[in-house]
Amino acid sequence: DQQVKQNSPSLSVQEGRISILNCDYTNSMFDYFLWYKKYPAEGPTFLISISSIKDKNEDGRFTVFLNKSAKHLSLHIVPSQPGDSAVYFCAASSGQFYFGTGTSLTVIP
Amino acid sequence: DTAVSQTPKYLVTQMGNDKSIKCEQNLGHDTMYWYKQDSKKFLKIMFSYNNKELIINETVPNRFSPKSPDKAHLNLHINSLELGDSAVYFCASNQAGRLPSRANVLTFGAGSRLTVL
């Protein structure tokens, strides 16, 4: 039973435009949400996170939005760069971490 | 200076064999994990060890046996390998405690791709 879902397996965006990656979760006990980025043949690396007491967290080009009522979070990357091409995993935690299946982002130069 | 290192990176073996994957972290974290990423790209936790003690053991066949000689190492031994064991296995570590501390965020190794023929 998947508690964290990323329904878009892939996304292509032109360089300089905004990339929006989406994630849904089912467990209302999750109190912390994270995004990880993964390049081929490497492990996932932490990108940005948000606590359930906030609805937005920004770090440079990356912003995570949390909508608790909809149990939905999103990652915005603007402007997108070719180096952002990777698989992005959404994760949620209530002590234990649960991951989505990832969205493969391709930024086209 | 790799924070979480796993060996081997690639492992190809025959069904029925026994194999081990090793993991070491130099972050001073007290909790280590094994995750499995299957063909559907789902990252699922297998085991978690805190200070050498097992704290999470998800529904995993008992052919999989984790061993933690100290809190910086967590090895995964797999007996009687089956075709369905083919996957990428990720080791991870963090400092136990409630988020939002940066130390509580999982740090992953590069993964070990196991192929069972």
PDB file of N, CA and C in Angstrom, chain A residues 68-107:
ATOM      1  N   LYS A  68      -2.023  20.765   2.972  1.00  0.00           N
ATOM      2  CA  LYS A  68      -2.369  19.662   3.879  1.00  0.00           C
ATOM      3  C   LYS A  68      -3.801  19.184   3.673  1.00  0.00           C
ATOM      4  N   SER A  69      -4.696  20.073   3.378  1.00  0.00           N
ATOM      5  CA  SER A  69      -6.091  19.664   3.216  1.00  0.00           C
ATOM      6  C   SER A  69      -6.242  18.739   2.023  1.00  0.00           C
ATOM      7  N   ALA A  70      -5.449  18.977   1.002  1.00  0.00           N
ATOM      8  CA  ALA A  70      -5.492  18.124  -0.189  1.00  0.00           C
ATOM      9  C   ALA A  70      -4.496  16.977  -0.108  1.00  0.00           C
ATOM     10  N   LYS A  71      -3.675  16.959   0.933  1.00  0.00           N
ATOM     11  CA  LYS A  71      -2.598  15.971   1.070  1.00  0.00           C
ATOM     12  C   LYS A  71      -1.745  15.953  -0.206  1.00  0.00           C
ATOM     13  N   HIS A  72      -1.291  17.138  -0.551  1.00  0.00           N
ATOM     14  CA  HIS A  72      -0.566  17.298  -1.807  1.00  0.00           C
ATOM     15  C   HIS A  72       0.624  18.221  -1.603  1.00  0.00           C
ATOM     16  N   LEU A  73       1.754  17.840  -2.193  1.00  0.00           N
ATOM     17  CA  LEU A  73       2.868  18.772  -2.212  1.00  0.00           C
ATOM     18  C   LEU A  73       3.460  18.830  -3.613  1.00  0.00           C
ATOM     19  N   SER A  74       4.107  19.943  -3.872  1.00  0.00           N
ATOM     20  CA  SER A  74       4.706  20.118  -5.182  1.00  0.00           C
ATOM     21  C   SER A  74       6.076  20.774  -5.041  1.00  0.00           C
ATOM     22  N   LEU A  75       6.903  20.515  -6.024  1.00  0.00           N
ATOM     23  CA  LEU A  75       8.237  21.111  -6.108  1.00  0.00           C
ATOM     24  C   LEU A  75       8.279  21.953  -7.372  1.00  0.00           C
ATOM     25  N   HIS A  76       8.618  23.236  -7.207  1.00  0.00           N
ATOM     26  CA  HIS A  76       8.754  24.136  -8.340  1.00  0.00           C
ATOM     27  C   HIS A  76      10.228  24.445  -8.538  1.00  0.00           C
ATOM     28  N   ILE A  77      10.673  24.331  -9.758  1.00  0.00           N
ATOM     29  CA  ILE A  77      12.050  24.681 -10.089  1.00  0.00           C
ATOM     30  C   ILE A  77      11.983  25.773 -11.154  1.00  0.00           C
ATOM     31  N   VAL A  78      12.518  26.963 -10.784  1.00  0.00           N
ATOM     32  CA  VAL A  78      12.475  28.041 -11.768  1.00  0.00           C
ATOM     33  C   VAL A  78      13.684  28.959 -11.598  1.00  0.00           C
ATOM     34  N   PRO A  79      14.406  29.268 -12.673  1.00  0.00           N
ATOM     35  CA  PRO A  79      14.262  28.687 -13.993  1.00  0.00           C
ATOM     36  C   PRO A  79      14.904  27.302 -14.059  1.00  0.00           C
ATOM     37  N   SER A  80      14.338  26.428 -14.862  1.00  0.00           N
ATOM     38  CA  SER A  80      14.895  25.077 -15.007  1.00  0.00           C
ATOM     39  C   SER A  80      16.185  25.136 -15.816  1.00  0.00           C
ATOM     40  N   GLN A  81      17.132  24.275 -15.434  1.00  0.00           N
ATOM     41  CA  GLN A  81      18.416  24.207 -16.123  1.00  0.00           C
ATOM     42  C   GLN A  81      18.679  22.766 -16.555  1.00  0.00           C
ATOM     43  N   PRO A  82      19.457  22.567 -17.605  1.00  0.00           N
ATOM     44  CA  PRO A  82      19.742  21.190 -18.058  1.00  0.00           C
ATOM     45  C   PRO A  82      20.310  20.303 -16.956  1.00  0.00           C
ATOM     46  N   GLY A  83      21.089  20.875 -16.052  1.00  0.00           N
ATOM     47  CA  GLY A  83      21.651  20.113 -14.941  1.00  0.00           C
ATOM     48  C   GLY A  83      20.614  19.635 -13.943  1.00  0.00           C
ATOM     49  N   ASP A  84      19.394  20.137 -14.064  1.00  0.00           N
ATOM     50  CA  ASP A  84      18.317  19.684 -13.184  1.00  0.00           C
ATOM     51  C   ASP A  84      17.726  18.359 -13.661  1.00  0.00           C
ATOM     52  N   SER A  85      18.096  17.930 -14.857  1.00  0.00           N
ATOM     53  CA  SER A  85      17.588  16.664 -15.393  1.00  0.00           C
ATOM     54  C   SER A  85      18.018  15.517 -14.477  1.00  0.00           C
ATOM     55  N   ALA A  86      17.041  14.853 -13.897  1.00  0.00           N
ATOM     56  CA  ALA A  86      17.287  13.800 -12.906  1.00  0.00           C
ATOM     57  C   ALA A  86      15.936  13.193 -12.542  1.00  0.00           C
ATOM     58  N   VAL A  87      15.977  12.192 -11.673  1.00  0.00           N
ATOM     59  CA  VAL A  87      14.732  11.648 -11.114  1.00  0.00           C
ATOM     60  C   VAL A  87      14.525  12.294  -9.750  1.00  0.00           C
ATOM     61  N   TYR A  88      13.324  12.784  -9.510  1.00  0.00           N
ATOM     62  CA  TYR A  88      12.993  13.452  -8.259  1.00  0.00           C
ATOM     63  C   TYR A  88      12.035  12.571  -7.465  1.00  0.00           C
ATOM     64  N   PHE A  89      12.432  12.274  -6.223  1.00  0.00           N
ATOM     65  CA  PHE A  89      11.607  11.472  -5.334  1.00  0.00           C
ATOM     66  C   PHE A  89      10.998  12.366  -4.258  1.00  0.00           C
ATOM     67  N   CYS A  90       9.735  12.178  -4.048  1.00  0.00           N
ATOM     68  CA  CYS A  90       9.035  12.805  -2.948  1.00  0.00           C
ATOM     69  C   CYS A  90       9.070  11.827  -1.772  1.00  0.00           C
ATOM     70  N   ALA A  91       9.224  12.324  -0.543  1.00  0.00           N
ATOM     71  CA  ALA A  91       9.222  11.466   0.638  1.00  0.00           C
ATOM     72  C   ALA A  91       8.448  12.138   1.756  1.00  0.00           C
ATOM     73  N   ALA A  92       7.886  11.316   2.617  1.00  0.00           N
ATOM     74  CA  ALA A  92       7.151  11.829   3.771  1.00  0.00           C
ATOM     75  C   ALA A  92       7.577  11.042   4.994  1.00  0.00           C
ATOM     76  N   SER A  93       7.537  11.706   6.135  1.00  0.00           N
ATOM     77  CA  SER A  93       8.028  11.058   7.355  1.00  0.00           C
ATOM     78  C   SER A  93       7.089  11.294   8.532  1.00  0.00           C
ATOM     79  N   SER A  94       6.929  10.221   9.315  1.00  0.00           N
ATOM     80  CA  SER A  94       6.296  10.333  10.630  1.00  0.00           C
ATOM     81  C   SER A  94       7.223   9.646  11.611  1.00  0.00           C
ATOM     82  N   GLY A  95       8.530   9.739  11.330  1.00  0.00           N
ATOM     83  CA  GLY A  95       9.550   8.972  12.027  1.00  0.00           C
ATOM     84  C   GLY A  95      10.204   8.055  11.015  1.00  0.00           C
ATOM     85  N   GLN A  96       9.399   7.257  10.355  1.00  0.00           N
ATOM     86  CA  GLN A  96       9.872   6.409   9.263  1.00  0.00           C
ATOM     87  C   GLN A  96       9.633   7.139   7.948  1.00  0.00           C
ATOM     88  N   PHE A  97      10.542   6.924   7.000  1.00  0.00           N
ATOM     89  CA  PHE A  97      10.447   7.609   5.713  1.00  0.00           C
ATOM     90  C   PHE A  97       9.732   6.741   4.678  1.00  0.00           C
ATOM     91  N   TYR A  98       8.816   7.360   3.913  1.00  0.00           N
ATOM     92  CA  TYR A  98       8.123   6.684   2.826  1.00  0.00           C
ATOM     93  C   TYR A  98       8.373   7.474   1.547  1.00  0.00           C
ATOM     94  N   PHE A  99       8.693   6.744   0.489  1.00  0.00           N
ATOM     95  CA  PHE A  99       9.065   7.391  -0.763  1.00  0.00           C
ATOM     96  C   PHE A  99       8.049   7.119  -1.866  1.00  0.00           C
ATOM     97  N   GLY A 100       7.928   8.086  -2.778  1.00  0.00           N
ATOM     98  CA  GLY A 100       7.183   7.876  -4.004  1.00  0.00           C
ATOM     99  C   GLY A 100       8.054   7.151  -5.018  1.00  0.00           C
ATOM    100  N   THR A 101       7.505   6.912  -6.201  1.00  0.00           N
ATOM    101  CA  THR A 101       8.220   6.153  -7.232  1.00  0.00           C
ATOM    102  C   THR A 101       9.069   7.038  -8.136  1.00  0.00           C
ATOM    103  N   GLY A 102       9.019   8.336  -7.919  1.00  0.00           N
ATOM    104  CA  GLY A 102       9.896   9.228  -8.661  1.00  0.00           C
ATOM    105  C   GLY A 102       9.291   9.771  -9.940  1.00  0.00           C
ATOM    106  N   THR A 103       9.744  10.963 -10.319  1.00  0.00           N
ATOM    107  CA  THR A 103       9.399  11.588 -11.600  1.00  0.00           C
ATOM    108  C   THR A 103      10.701  11.935 -12.288  1.00  0.00           C
ATOM    109  N   SER A 104      10.853  11.447 -13.502  1.00  0.00           N
ATOM    110  CA  SER A 104      12.065  11.726 -14.274  1.00  0.00           C
ATOM    111  C   SER A 104      11.899  13.048 -15.009  1.00  0.00           C
ATOM    112  N   LEU A 105      12.687  14.033 -14.641  1.00  0.00           N
ATOM    113  CA  LEU A 105      12.629  15.365 -15.249  1.00  0.00           C
ATOM    114  C   LEU A 105      13.711  15.497 -16.309  1.00  0.00           C
ATOM    115  N   THR A 106      13.309  15.938 -17.488  1.00  0.00           N
ATOM    116  CA  THR A 106      14.266  16.248 -18.551  1.00  0.00           C
ATOM    117  C   THR A 106      14.122  17.716 -18.894  1.00  0.00           C
ATOM    118  N   VAL A 107      15.218  18.456 -18.756  1.00  0.00           N
ATOM    119  CA  VAL A 107      15.208  19.867 -19.115  1.00  0.00           C
ATOM    120  C   VAL A 107      15.916  19.994 -20.464  1.00  0.00           C
TER     121      VAL A 107
END
